[in-house]
Amino acid sequence: QVQLVESGGGSVQSGGSLRLSCAASGATYSSYSMGWFRQAPGKEREGVATIGTNLSTKYANSVKGRFTISRDNAKNTLYLQMNSLKPEDTALYYCAACNRCQWWLLDETDFGYWGQGTQVTVSS
């Protein structure tokens, strides 16, 4: 199993940037595909970006060109660089992991391991 802890959330004005981190422990991190998901108040959780074990990536259309997902297997850490933030990016952001899954579908049901979430608030 893998344990995940997110950090880096906060409040920022529209157009600003934040970098989220997700520290993994308890398993061979490099063997897991990873992803970032988010849930805004009153909405369902949605996929933001995912990255496979081969470092291929997939993004939701709403963040493409603004967000970048990356991973450092030596540090067992996943990142999400968020630029040009918009108020509609306000949500609780979750880190997730899956093994032998269809990570490119951005479907939360493929991911079996989750962090507790970190809040991102973007004001206009």
PDB file of C-alpha atoms in Angstrom:
ATOM      1  CA  GLN A   1       0.000   0.000   0.000  1.00  0.00           C
ATOM      2  CA  VAL A   2       0.992   3.624  -0.410  1.00  0.00           C
ATOM      3  CA  GLN A   3       0.297   6.570   1.879  1.00  0.00           C
ATOM      4  CA  LEU A   4      -0.092  10.054   0.392  1.00  0.00           C
ATOM      5  CA  VAL A   5       0.213  13.481   1.998  1.00  0.00           C
ATOM      6  CA  GLU A   6      -0.483  16.673   0.046  1.00  0.00           C
ATOM      7  CA  SER A   7       0.894  20.129   0.746  1.00  0.00           C
ATOM      8  CA  GLY A   8       1.252  23.498  -0.935  1.00  0.00           C
ATOM      9  CA  GLY A   9      -2.337  24.677  -1.074  1.00  0.00           C
ATOM     10  CA  GLY A  10      -3.327  28.198  -0.140  1.00  0.00           C
ATOM     11  CA  SER A  11      -5.039  31.371  -1.238  1.00  0.00           C
ATOM     12  CA  VAL A  12      -3.950  33.301  -4.310  1.00  0.00           C
ATOM     13  CA  GLN A  13      -5.339  35.983  -6.559  1.00  0.00           C
ATOM     14  CA  SER A  14      -6.521  35.302 -10.073  1.00  0.00           C
ATOM     15  CA  GLY A  15      -3.555  34.948 -12.417  1.00  0.00           C
ATOM     16  CA  GLY A  16      -1.271  33.727  -9.662  1.00  0.00           C
ATOM     17  CA  SER A  17       0.590  30.457  -9.251  1.00  0.00           C
ATOM     18  CA  LEU A  18       0.855  27.643  -6.721  1.00  0.00           C
ATOM     19  CA  ARG A  19       2.754  24.381  -6.619  1.00  0.00           C
ATOM     20  CA  LEU A  20       1.209  21.397  -4.917  1.00  0.00           C
ATOM     21  CA  SER A  21       3.297  18.508  -3.624  1.00  0.00           C
ATOM     22  CA  CYS A  22       2.328  14.979  -2.674  1.00  0.00           C
ATOM     23  CA  ALA A  23       4.719  12.905  -0.593  1.00  0.00           C
ATOM     24  CA  ALA A  24       4.327   9.141  -0.927  1.00  0.00           C
ATOM     25  CA  SER A  25       5.476   6.434   1.453  1.00  0.00           C
ATOM     26  CA  GLY A  26       4.960   2.764   2.198  1.00  0.00           C
ATOM     27  CA  ALA A  27       5.412   1.247  -1.227  1.00  0.00           C
ATOM     28  CA  THR A  28       7.506   1.320  -4.377  1.00  0.00           C
ATOM     29  CA  TYR A  29       6.423   4.745  -5.532  1.00  0.00           C
ATOM     30  CA  SER A  30       7.852   4.434  -9.024  1.00  0.00           C
ATOM     31  CA  SER A  31       5.562   1.490  -9.791  1.00  0.00           C
ATOM     32  CA  TYR A  32       2.411   3.559  -9.249  1.00  0.00           C
ATOM     33  CA  SER A  33       0.675   5.831 -11.699  1.00  0.00           C
ATOM     34  CA  MET A  34      -0.293   9.084 -10.017  1.00  0.00           C
ATOM     35  CA  GLY A  35      -2.870  11.794 -10.398  1.00  0.00           C
ATOM     36  CA  TRP A  36      -4.338  15.014  -9.115  1.00  0.00           C
ATOM     37  CA  PHE A  37      -8.070  15.363  -8.672  1.00  0.00           C
ATOM     38  CA  ARG A  38     -10.166  18.215  -7.308  1.00  0.00           C
ATOM     39  CA  GLN A  39     -13.576  18.769  -5.807  1.00  0.00           C
ATOM     40  CA  ALA A  40     -15.268  22.146  -5.676  1.00  0.00           C
ATOM     41  CA  PRO A  41     -18.165  22.837  -3.271  1.00  0.00           C
ATOM     42  CA  GLY A  42     -21.354  21.288  -4.563  1.00  0.00           C
ATOM     43  CA  LYS A  43     -19.608  19.509  -7.414  1.00  0.00           C
ATOM     44  CA  GLU A  44     -18.330  16.018  -8.066  1.00  0.00           C
ATOM     45  CA  ARG A  45     -14.656  15.224  -7.863  1.00  0.00           C
ATOM     46  CA  GLU A  46     -12.942  15.534 -11.236  1.00  0.00           C
ATOM     47  CA  GLY A  47      -9.620  14.534 -12.729  1.00  0.00           C
ATOM     48  CA  VAL A  48      -7.116  17.340 -13.230  1.00  0.00           C
ATOM     49  CA  ALA A  49      -3.926  15.638 -14.395  1.00  0.00           C
ATOM     50  CA  THR A  50      -2.386  12.193 -14.300  1.00  0.00           C
ATOM     51  CA  ILE A  51       1.068  10.760 -14.945  1.00  0.00           C
ATOM     52  CA  GLY A  52       2.070   7.205 -15.724  1.00  0.00           C
ATOM     53  CA  THR A  53       5.102   5.228 -14.657  1.00  0.00           C
ATOM     54  CA  ASN A  54       6.656   6.052 -18.046  1.00  0.00           C
ATOM     55  CA  LEU A  55       6.165   9.802 -17.341  1.00  0.00           C
ATOM     56  CA  SER A  56       3.442  10.194 -19.963  1.00  0.00           C
ATOM     57  CA  THR A  57       0.836  12.725 -18.879  1.00  0.00           C
ATOM     58  CA  LYS A  58      -2.835  13.512 -19.369  1.00  0.00           C
ATOM     59  CA  TYR A  59      -4.668  16.740 -18.568  1.00  0.00           C
ATOM     60  CA  ALA A  60      -8.240  17.875 -18.272  1.00  0.00           C
ATOM     61  CA  ASN A  61      -9.111  20.366 -21.005  1.00  0.00           C
ATOM     62  CA  SER A  62      -9.866  23.016 -18.398  1.00  0.00           C
ATOM     63  CA  VAL A  63      -6.250  23.097 -17.157  1.00  0.00           C
ATOM     64  CA  LYS A  64      -4.317  22.234 -20.291  1.00  0.00           C
ATOM     65  CA  GLY A  65      -1.570  24.790 -20.915  1.00  0.00           C
ATOM     66  CA  ARG A  66      -1.813  26.167 -17.366  1.00  0.00           C
ATOM     67  CA  PHE A  67      -1.027  23.190 -15.109  1.00  0.00           C
ATOM     68  CA  THR A  68       1.941  20.825 -15.234  1.00  0.00           C
ATOM     69  CA  ILE A  69       2.123  17.486 -13.467  1.00  0.00           C
ATOM     70  CA  SER A  70       5.495  15.935 -12.703  1.00  0.00           C
ATOM     71  CA  ARG A  71       7.040  13.340 -10.437  1.00  0.00           C
ATOM     72  CA  ASP A  72      10.405  12.834  -8.765  1.00  0.00           C
ATOM     73  CA  ASN A  73      10.820   9.125  -8.124  1.00  0.00           C
ATOM     74  CA  ALA A  74      14.031   9.678  -6.163  1.00  0.00           C
ATOM     75  CA  LYS A  75      12.085  11.832  -3.682  1.00  0.00           C
ATOM     76  CA  ASN A  76       8.837   9.822  -3.827  1.00  0.00           C
ATOM     77  CA  THR A  77       7.037  13.057  -4.614  1.00  0.00           C
ATOM     78  CA  LEU A  78       4.376  14.164  -7.065  1.00  0.00           C
ATOM     79  CA  TYR A  79       3.946  17.795  -8.085  1.00  0.00           C
ATOM     80  CA  LEU A  80       1.326  19.986  -9.699  1.00  0.00           C
ATOM     81  CA  GLN A  81       2.511  23.377 -10.918  1.00  0.00           C
ATOM     82  CA  MET A  82      -0.502  25.620 -11.368  1.00  0.00           C
ATOM     83  CA  ASN A  83      -0.124  28.863 -13.296  1.00  0.00           C
ATOM     84  CA  SER A  84      -2.627  31.476 -14.485  1.00  0.00           C
ATOM     85  CA  LEU A  85      -5.032  30.385 -11.789  1.00  0.00           C
ATOM     86  CA  LYS A  86      -8.697  31.252 -12.132  1.00  0.00           C
ATOM     87  CA  PRO A  87     -11.480  31.476  -9.531  1.00  0.00           C
ATOM     88  CA  GLU A  88     -13.006  28.337 -11.035  1.00  0.00           C
ATOM     89  CA  ASP A  89      -9.859  26.441 -10.002  1.00  0.00           C
ATOM     90  CA  THR A  90     -10.932  26.863  -6.374  1.00  0.00           C
ATOM     91  CA  ALA A  91     -11.318  23.377  -4.905  1.00  0.00           C
ATOM     92  CA  LEU A  92      -9.948  20.773  -2.560  1.00  0.00           C
ATOM     93  CA  TYR A  93      -7.123  19.085  -4.444  1.00  0.00           C
ATOM     94  CA  TYR A  94      -6.356  15.414  -3.894  1.00  0.00           C
ATOM     95  CA  CYS A  95      -3.358  13.318  -4.770  1.00  0.00           C
ATOM     96  CA  ALA A  96      -4.100   9.737  -5.808  1.00  0.00           C
ATOM     97  CA  ALA A  97      -2.216   6.598  -6.810  1.00  0.00           C
ATOM     98  CA  CYS A  98      -3.069   3.474  -8.754  1.00  0.00           C
ATOM     99  CA  ASN A  99      -1.285   0.329  -9.817  1.00  0.00           C
ATOM    100  CA  ARG A 100      -1.876  -1.322 -13.190  1.00  0.00           C
ATOM    101  CA  CYS A 101      -4.719   1.032 -13.984  1.00  0.00           C
ATOM    102  CA  GLN A 102      -6.018   3.068 -16.897  1.00  0.00           C
ATOM    103  CA  TRP A 103      -4.592   6.268 -15.456  1.00  0.00           C
ATOM    104  CA  TRP A 104      -4.968   8.165 -18.747  1.00  0.00           C
ATOM    105  CA  LEU A 105      -8.762   8.149 -18.399  1.00  0.00           C
ATOM    106  CA  LEU A 106      -8.645  10.685 -15.534  1.00  0.00           C
ATOM    107  CA  ASP A 107     -11.270   8.536 -13.803  1.00  0.00           C
ATOM    108  CA  GLU A 108     -11.187   8.577 -10.018  1.00  0.00           C
ATOM    109  CA  THR A 109     -12.589   5.048  -9.845  1.00  0.00           C
ATOM    110  CA  ASP A 110      -9.272   3.706 -11.173  1.00  0.00           C
ATOM    111  CA  PHE A 111      -7.345   5.161  -8.226  1.00  0.00           C
ATOM    112  CA  GLY A 112      -7.326   3.195  -5.012  1.00  0.00           C
ATOM    113  CA  TYR A 113      -5.097   5.323  -2.805  1.00  0.00           C
ATOM    114  CA  TRP A 114      -5.875   8.894  -1.771  1.00  0.00           C
ATOM    115  CA  GLY A 115      -4.464  11.692   0.302  1.00  0.00           C
ATOM    116  CA  GLN A 116      -6.497  13.921   2.590  1.00  0.00           C
ATOM    117  CA  GLY A 117      -6.509  16.894   0.238  1.00  0.00           C
ATOM    118  CA  THR A 118      -5.174  20.441   0.245  1.00  0.00           C
ATOM    119  CA  GLN A 119      -7.336  23.509  -0.283  1.00  0.00           C
ATOM    120  CA  VAL A 120      -6.712  25.913  -3.159  1.00  0.00           C
ATOM    121  CA  THR A 121      -8.647  29.178  -3.179  1.00  0.00           C
ATOM    122  CA  VAL A 122      -8.393  31.653  -6.045  1.00  0.00           C
ATOM    123  CA  SER A 123      -9.947  35.073  -5.610  1.00  0.00           C
ATOM    124  CA  SER A 124     -10.900  37.424  -8.429  1.00  0.00           C
TER     125      SER A 124
END
